[in-house]
Amino acid sequence: MNAPRGAAGTAAGAILAHASRGILGLRPYEPGKPPEELERELGVRDAVKLASNENPLGASPLARAAAERVLARLGVYPDGNGYRLKRVLADRLGVAPEQIVLGNGSNDVLDLLARVFLRPGTEAVYSQHAFAVYRLVTRAVDAEGIEVPARDYGHDLDAMLAAVGPRTRLVFIANPNNPTGTWLGGERLRAFLAALPPGVVAVVDEAYFEYVTEPDYPDASRWLAEFPHLVVTRSFSKAYGLAALRVGYGLCHAAVADLLNRVRQPFNVNAVALAAAEAALQDEDFVAESRRVNREGLELMTAECRRLGLDCIPSVGNFLAIDVGGEAAPVYEALLREGVIVRPIAGYGLPQHLRVTIGTPAQIRRVAAALSRVLEHR
Ligand SMILES: *Cc1c(COP(=O)(O)O)cnc(C)c1O
């Protein structure tokens, strides 16, 4: 950005001085590059975007039909309590509706947690290479983020527990983690939750829950009755394919949900999203098919990496972090010129890796072929 000049610049400077230290130190979240932008900037047509962990199958036809029905009633506010969606979720998950907080994407719930439990002088603990939003929401309220070194790219729970101190209010755990795809087994995660000092809220972020097929992968929502300090977050953006609509939820003790609901925007989840999410829950076949396509895609992408002589971090999500064997930024740029959008993750402390979303087999082959050409000319 250009430095502001003149009287207006001085005024802007005075305003900047009033922003909190935490916010001044932040940079906006960097989303995956939209294909339209690539077309504008480089004139590339038919770009394939595997940069935002979107579902290559799109969304369930049931969800789409439900969304379209709401379009006839755009003049009406949504149900601010999300009664119907909460009812269906509660039945499905075996919790009370009072234990559910709906969000404008699960990111919204992460933000609510920071606003409720953090303030200047307090700390949130999270792992190196963890999802970027944890740091964002922590710094936005001027609390300290304690980033704990990772172990084999994943969360080091012993080190994270050791990092919890008297000022710690929140611990963020992504299971599986984005962008590494690493995951934690049930026994270790449960022991970690049991060992946390009282008053520390543990957020287990299960945005990719529906994709994971490992037998030892825990459904943390089953521990809610046992751990009142546990918050589990989930999303309709990934396996349910509703990223455009922004809807997710948190599951927790009713007293915690009550606090989160006090600071939630009155209509934070729109009517189209509410209806589509409710319908999406009725289409288990779609989710099962998404899971199957992803499983096979992960295997195919991993095999393609092996063929190219590239290491990747074993992942249970719908993405793979690939080590390109050198600085990843020029490889990312060269892939863009090939019409392939992936995600550079230097901002996550992984400057040699690119995160590639698992697409359809055809998309995976296209990325692999482009990678092969780009790496040959490096
Ligand atoms: C994608 C993602 C989310 C949030 O997605 P929403 O679209 O806001 O629901 C949360 N956590 C992780 C780890 C993610 O990758």
Coordinates of C-alpha atoms and ligand atoms in Angstrom, one line a residue:
M1 CA 0.0 0.0 0.0
N2 CA 1.2 3.5 -0.7
A3 CA 2.0 5.7 2.3
P4 CA -0.8 8.2 2.9
R5 CA 0.2 11.8 2.0
G6 CA -0.9 15.3 3.0
A7 CA -3.5 16.4 5.6
A8 CA -5.6 13.3 5.0
G9 CA -2.5 11.2 5.6
T10 CA -1.8 12.8 8.9
A11 CA -5.4 12.3 10.0
A12 CA -5.1 8.6 9.0
G13 CA -1.9 8.4 11.0
A14 CA -3.6 9.7 14.0
I15 CA -6.3 7.1 13.6
L16 CA -3.8 4.3 13.1
A17 CA -2.2 5.3 16.4
H18 CA -5.5 4.5 18.1
A19 CA -5.8 0.9 16.8
S20 CA -4.7 -1.8 19.2
R21 CA -1.2 -3.2 19.0
G22 CA -2.6 -6.6 18.2
I23 CA -4.5 -5.4 15.2
L24 CA -1.6 -3.2 13.9
G25 CA 0.5 -6.4 13.9
L26 CA -2.0 -8.4 11.8
R27 CA -2.2 -8.9 8.1
P28 CA -5.5 -9.9 6.5
Y29 CA -6.2 -13.6 6.0
E30 CA -5.0 -14.6 2.5
P31 CA -7.6 -16.7 0.7
G32 CA -6.8 -18.9 -2.3
K33 CA -6.6 -17.0 -5.5
P34 CA -10.0 -16.9 -7.3
P35 CA -9.8 -18.3 -10.9
E36 CA -11.4 -15.1 -12.2
E37 CA -8.4 -13.2 -10.8
L38 CA -5.9 -15.4 -12.6
E39 CA -7.9 -14.9 -15.8
R40 CA -7.7 -11.1 -15.3
E41 CA -4.1 -11.0 -14.4
L42 CA -2.5 -13.6 -16.7
G43 CA -5.2 -14.2 -19.3
V44 CA -5.3 -17.9 -18.3
R45 CA -8.6 -19.7 -19.1
D46 CA -10.0 -22.9 -17.7
A47 CA -7.9 -22.5 -14.5
V48 CA -8.3 -25.3 -12.0
K49 CA -8.4 -24.1 -8.4
L50 CA -7.3 -26.5 -5.7
A51 CA -6.4 -23.9 -3.2
S52 CA -9.3 -23.6 -0.7
N53 CA -10.2 -27.2 0.3
E54 CA -13.5 -26.9 -1.5
N55 CA -15.5 -30.1 -2.3
P56 CA -14.9 -31.1 -6.0
L57 CA -18.4 -32.6 -6.1
G58 CA -20.0 -29.3 -5.2
A59 CA -23.0 -29.6 -2.8
S60 CA -25.8 -32.1 -2.3
P61 CA -28.7 -31.6 -4.8
L62 CA -31.0 -31.6 -1.7
A63 CA -29.1 -28.7 -0.2
R64 CA -29.3 -26.8 -3.5
A65 CA -33.0 -27.3 -3.8
A66 CA -33.6 -26.2 -0.2
A67 CA -31.5 -23.0 -0.9
E68 CA -33.4 -22.3 -4.0
R69 CA -36.7 -22.5 -2.1
V70 CA -35.5 -19.7 0.2
L71 CA -34.7 -17.4 -2.7
A72 CA -38.5 -16.8 -3.1
R73 CA -38.5 -15.2 0.4
L74 CA -35.5 -12.9 0.4
G75 CA -37.3 -10.1 2.1
V76 CA -37.6 -12.0 5.3
Y77 CA -35.0 -12.1 8.1
P78 CA -33.6 -15.5 8.9
D79 CA -34.6 -17.4 12.1
G80 CA -32.0 -15.7 14.4
N81 CA -32.0 -18.8 16.7
G82 CA -31.6 -21.3 13.9
Y83 CA -34.2 -23.5 15.6
R84 CA -34.7 -26.1 12.9
L85 CA -31.0 -26.6 12.0
K86 CA -30.1 -26.9 15.7
R87 CA -32.9 -29.4 16.2
V88 CA -31.6 -31.6 13.4
L89 CA -28.0 -31.3 14.6
A90 CA -29.0 -32.1 18.2
D91 CA -30.9 -35.2 17.2
R92 CA -28.0 -36.3 15.0
L93 CA -25.2 -35.6 17.5
G94 CA -27.0 -36.6 20.7
V95 CA -26.6 -33.2 22.3
A96 CA -29.2 -30.6 23.5
P97 CA -30.0 -27.7 21.1
E98 CA -28.8 -25.4 24.0
Q99 CA -25.3 -26.8 23.5
I100 CA -25.1 -25.6 19.9
V101 CA -23.9 -22.3 18.6
L102 CA -24.3 -21.6 14.9
G103 CA -21.8 -19.5 13.1
N104 CA -21.2 -17.7 9.8
G105 CA -18.8 -20.5 9.0
S106 CA -17.0 -22.1 11.9
N107 CA -14.5 -19.3 11.7
D108 CA -17.3 -17.1 13.2
V109 CA -17.5 -19.5 16.2
L110 CA -13.7 -19.3 16.6
D111 CA -14.0 -15.5 16.7
L112 CA -16.8 -15.6 19.2
L113 CA -14.6 -17.8 21.5
A114 CA -11.8 -15.2 21.3
R115 CA -14.2 -12.4 22.1
V116 CA -15.7 -14.1 25.0
F117 CA -12.6 -15.6 26.7
L118 CA -9.6 -13.5 25.7
R119 CA -8.6 -9.9 26.5
P120 CA -5.3 -8.0 26.8
G121 CA -3.1 -9.8 29.3
T122 CA -4.5 -13.3 28.6
E123 CA -3.1 -16.0 26.3
A124 CA -4.2 -18.5 23.7
V125 CA -2.1 -21.6 23.0
Y126 CA -1.9 -23.2 19.6
S127 CA 0.6 -25.1 17.5
Q128 CA 3.2 -24.0 14.9
H129 CA 1.8 -24.7 11.4
A130 CA -1.8 -24.5 12.8
F131 CA -4.8 -22.9 11.1
A132 CA -4.1 -19.2 10.7
V133 CA -7.4 -18.0 12.1
Y134 CA -6.4 -18.9 15.7
R135 CA -3.7 -16.3 15.6
L136 CA -6.0 -13.8 13.8
V137 CA -8.8 -14.0 16.4
T138 CA -6.4 -13.9 19.3
R139 CA -4.5 -10.9 18.1
A140 CA -7.6 -9.1 17.1
V141 CA -8.6 -8.8 20.8
D142 CA -5.1 -7.9 21.8
A143 CA -4.4 -11.2 23.6
E144 CA -1.1 -13.0 23.3
G145 CA -0.8 -16.0 21.0
I146 CA 1.6 -18.7 22.3
E147 CA 2.8 -20.7 19.3
V148 CA 4.2 -24.1 20.4
P149 CA 6.8 -25.8 18.1
A150 CA 5.3 -28.7 16.1
R151 CA 6.5 -32.3 16.2
D152 CA 6.6 -34.1 12.8
Y153 CA 4.5 -31.2 11.5
G154 CA 1.7 -32.1 13.9
H155 CA 0.6 -30.8 17.3
D156 CA 3.0 -31.7 20.2
L157 CA 0.4 -32.1 23.0
D158 CA 3.0 -32.5 25.7
A159 CA 4.7 -29.2 24.7
M160 CA 1.3 -27.5 24.4
L161 CA 0.3 -28.6 27.9
A162 CA 3.6 -27.3 29.2
A163 CA 2.9 -24.0 27.5
V164 CA -0.4 -23.5 29.3
G165 CA 0.1 -21.0 32.1
P166 CA -1.9 -18.9 34.6
R167 CA -2.9 -16.5 31.9
T168 CA -4.0 -19.1 29.4
R169 CA -7.7 -19.0 28.6
L170 CA -8.0 -20.9 25.3
V171 CA -6.2 -23.7 23.6
F172 CA -6.9 -24.3 19.9
I173 CA -6.4 -27.8 18.5
A174 CA -7.2 -28.6 14.9
N175 CA -7.9 -32.3 14.4
P176 CA -7.0 -32.8 11.6
N177 CA -4.9 -29.7 11.2
N178 CA -4.9 -27.5 8.1
P179 CA -2.5 -27.1 6.2
T180 CA -0.6 -30.2 7.4
G181 CA -3.4 -32.8 7.4
T182 CA -1.9 -34.3 10.6
W183 CA -4.2 -35.7 13.2
L184 CA -4.4 -36.8 16.9
G185 CA -5.7 -40.2 18.1
G186 CA -8.5 -40.5 20.7
E187 CA -6.4 -41.6 23.7
R188 CA -3.8 -38.8 23.5
L189 CA -6.3 -36.1 22.9
R190 CA -8.6 -37.2 25.7
A191 CA -5.7 -37.4 28.1
F192 CA -4.7 -33.8 27.1
L193 CA -8.2 -32.5 27.8
A194 CA -8.3 -34.2 31.1
A195 CA -4.9 -32.7 32.1
L196 CA -5.8 -29.1 31.3
P197 CA -6.1 -26.8 34.4
P198 CA -9.6 -25.7 35.3
G199 CA -10.8 -22.6 33.6
V200 CA -8.9 -23.2 30.3
V201 CA -11.3 -23.7 27.4
A202 CA -10.1 -26.3 24.8
V203 CA -11.3 -25.8 21.3
V204 CA -11.1 -28.9 19.1
D205 CA -11.6 -27.8 15.5
E206 CA -13.1 -30.6 13.5
A207 CA -13.6 -28.8 10.2
Y208 CA -12.6 -32.0 8.3
F209 CA -14.4 -34.4 10.6
E210 CA -16.5 -36.1 7.9
Y211 CA -13.5 -36.9 5.8
V212 CA -11.5 -38.8 8.3
T213 CA -11.7 -42.6 8.2
E214 CA -8.9 -43.6 10.6
P215 CA -10.3 -46.0 13.3
D216 CA -8.5 -44.2 16.1
Y217 CA -9.7 -40.8 15.0
P218 CA -11.9 -39.4 17.9
D219 CA -15.3 -37.8 17.7
A220 CA -14.6 -35.2 20.4
S221 CA -18.3 -34.3 20.7
R222 CA -18.7 -37.6 22.7
W223 CA -16.7 -36.1 25.5
L224 CA -18.8 -33.0 26.0
A225 CA -20.7 -34.4 29.0
E226 CA -17.3 -35.3 30.7
F227 CA -15.5 -32.0 29.9
P228 CA -17.4 -28.8 30.5
H229 CA -14.4 -26.8 29.2
L230 CA -14.5 -28.5 25.7
V231 CA -15.8 -26.8 22.6
V232 CA -15.9 -28.7 19.3
T233 CA -16.3 -26.8 16.1
R234 CA -17.5 -28.2 12.8
S235 CA -18.2 -26.8 9.3
F236 CA -20.6 -27.2 6.4
S237 CA -17.9 -25.7 4.1
K238 CA -15.8 -28.8 3.5
A239 CA -17.4 -32.3 3.1
Y240 CA -20.9 -30.8 2.9
G241 CA -19.7 -28.5 0.0
L242 CA -21.5 -25.4 1.3
A243 CA -18.4 -23.0 1.5
A244 CA -20.2 -20.3 -0.4
L245 CA -23.0 -20.0 2.2
R246 CA -20.8 -19.7 5.3
V247 CA -22.3 -22.0 8.0
G248 CA -20.6 -23.9 10.8
Y249 CA -21.3 -24.6 14.5
G250 CA -19.8 -25.1 17.9
L251 CA -20.8 -27.8 20.4
C252 CA -20.2 -27.1 24.1
H253 CA -21.6 -27.0 27.6
A254 CA -24.9 -25.0 27.6
A255 CA -23.4 -22.4 29.9
V256 CA -20.6 -21.7 27.4
A257 CA -23.0 -21.7 24.5
D258 CA -25.1 -19.1 26.4
L259 CA -22.0 -16.8 26.6
L260 CA -21.1 -17.2 23.0
N261 CA -24.7 -16.4 22.0
R262 CA -24.6 -13.1 23.9
V263 CA -22.0 -11.7 21.6
R264 CA -23.1 -13.4 18.3
Q265 CA -24.5 -11.1 15.7
P266 CA -28.4 -11.4 15.9
F267 CA -28.7 -12.9 12.4
N268 CA -25.2 -14.3 11.8
V269 CA -26.3 -17.3 9.7
N270 CA -28.4 -16.3 6.7
A271 CA -31.7 -18.0 5.7
V272 CA -30.3 -19.7 2.6
A273 CA -27.5 -21.2 4.6
L274 CA -29.8 -22.4 7.4
A275 CA -32.1 -24.2 4.9
A276 CA -29.2 -25.7 2.8
A277 CA -27.4 -27.0 5.9
E278 CA -30.5 -28.6 7.3
A279 CA -31.1 -30.4 4.0
A280 CA -27.4 -31.3 3.6
L281 CA -27.7 -33.3 6.8
Q282 CA -30.4 -35.4 5.2
D283 CA -28.1 -36.5 2.4
E284 CA -25.6 -38.9 4.0
D285 CA -25.0 -40.5 0.6
F286 CA -23.5 -37.3 -0.7
V287 CA -21.1 -37.1 2.3
A288 CA -20.2 -40.8 1.9
E289 CA -19.5 -40.2 -1.8
S290 CA -17.4 -37.1 -1.0
R291 CA -15.4 -39.2 1.5
R292 CA -14.8 -42.0 -1.0
V293 CA -13.7 -39.6 -3.8
N294 CA -11.4 -37.9 -1.3
R295 CA -9.9 -41.2 -0.1
E296 CA -9.1 -42.3 -3.6
G297 CA -7.9 -38.9 -4.5
L298 CA -5.5 -38.7 -1.6
E299 CA -4.0 -42.0 -2.7
L300 CA -3.7 -40.9 -6.3
M301 CA -2.1 -37.5 -5.3
T302 CA 0.3 -39.3 -3.0
A303 CA 1.2 -41.7 -5.8
E304 CA 1.8 -38.8 -8.2
C305 CA 4.1 -37.1 -5.6
R306 CA 6.1 -40.3 -5.3
R307 CA 6.4 -40.6 -9.0
L308 CA 7.7 -37.0 -9.1
G309 CA 10.1 -37.8 -6.3
L310 CA 8.4 -35.4 -3.9
D311 CA 7.7 -35.9 -0.2
C312 CA 4.3 -35.0 1.2
I313 CA 3.0 -34.8 4.8
P314 CA 0.6 -37.8 5.3
S315 CA -2.9 -36.2 5.5
V316 CA -6.3 -37.3 6.5
G317 CA -8.0 -34.1 5.3
N318 CA -9.1 -33.2 1.7
F319 CA -5.7 -31.7 0.9
L320 CA -2.0 -32.6 0.8
A321 CA 1.0 -30.5 1.8
I322 CA 3.7 -31.3 -0.8
D323 CA 7.4 -30.5 -0.2
V324 CA 8.7 -29.2 -3.6
G325 CA 12.3 -29.7 -2.5
G326 CA 13.2 -26.0 -2.5
E327 CA 11.5 -22.6 -2.2
A328 CA 7.9 -23.1 -3.1
A329 CA 7.0 -19.5 -4.1
P330 CA 8.4 -19.7 -7.6
V331 CA 6.8 -23.1 -8.1
Y332 CA 3.5 -21.6 -7.1
E333 CA 3.9 -18.7 -9.6
A334 CA 4.9 -21.1 -12.4
L335 CA 1.9 -23.3 -11.7
L336 CA -0.4 -20.2 -12.0
R337 CA 1.0 -19.7 -15.5
E338 CA 0.0 -23.3 -16.2
G339 CA -3.6 -22.5 -15.0
V340 CA -3.3 -24.4 -11.8
I341 CA -4.0 -22.6 -8.5
V342 CA -2.7 -24.2 -5.3
R343 CA -1.9 -22.7 -1.9
P344 CA 1.6 -21.4 -0.8
I345 CA 1.9 -21.9 2.9
A346 CA 5.1 -20.0 3.8
G347 CA 2.9 -17.9 6.1
Y348 CA 2.3 -21.1 8.1
G349 CA 6.1 -21.7 8.5
L350 CA 6.3 -24.1 5.6
P351 CA 8.1 -22.2 2.8
Q352 CA 9.0 -25.4 0.9
H353 CA 5.5 -26.8 0.8
L354 CA 2.5 -26.2 -1.4
R355 CA -1.0 -27.3 -0.1
V356 CA -3.0 -28.9 -2.8
T357 CA -6.7 -29.7 -2.3
I358 CA -7.8 -33.1 -3.4
G359 CA -9.8 -32.7 -6.5
T360 CA -11.3 -35.1 -9.0
P361 CA -9.0 -37.7 -10.6
A362 CA -8.8 -35.5 -13.7
Q363 CA -7.9 -32.4 -11.7
I364 CA -5.2 -34.3 -9.7
R365 CA -3.6 -35.5 -13.0
R366 CA -3.6 -32.0 -14.3
V367 CA -1.9 -30.6 -11.2
A368 CA 0.6 -33.5 -11.3
A369 CA 1.4 -32.9 -15.0
A370 CA 1.8 -29.2 -14.4
L371 CA 4.0 -29.8 -11.4
S372 CA 6.2 -32.2 -13.4
R373 CA 6.7 -29.6 -16.2
V374 CA 7.4 -26.8 -13.7
L375 CA 9.9 -28.8 -11.7
E376 CA 11.7 -29.9 -14.8
H377 CA 12.3 -26.3 -15.8
R378 CA 13.4 -25.2 -12.4
Ligands
LIG1 C1 -11.8 -24.4 6.6 C2 -11.5 -24.5 8.0 C3 -12.3 -23.9 9.0 C4 -13.5 -23.0 8.8 O1 -14.2 -23.0 7.8 P1 -15.6 -22.2 7.7 O2 -15.8 -22.1 6.2 O3 -15.4 -20.9 8.4 O4 -16.6 -23.1 8.4 C5 -12.0 -24.0 10.3 N1 -10.9 -24.7 10.7 C6 -10.1 -25.2 9.8 C7 -8.9 -26.0 10.3 C8 -10.3 -25.1 8.5 O5 -9.5 -25.6 7.6

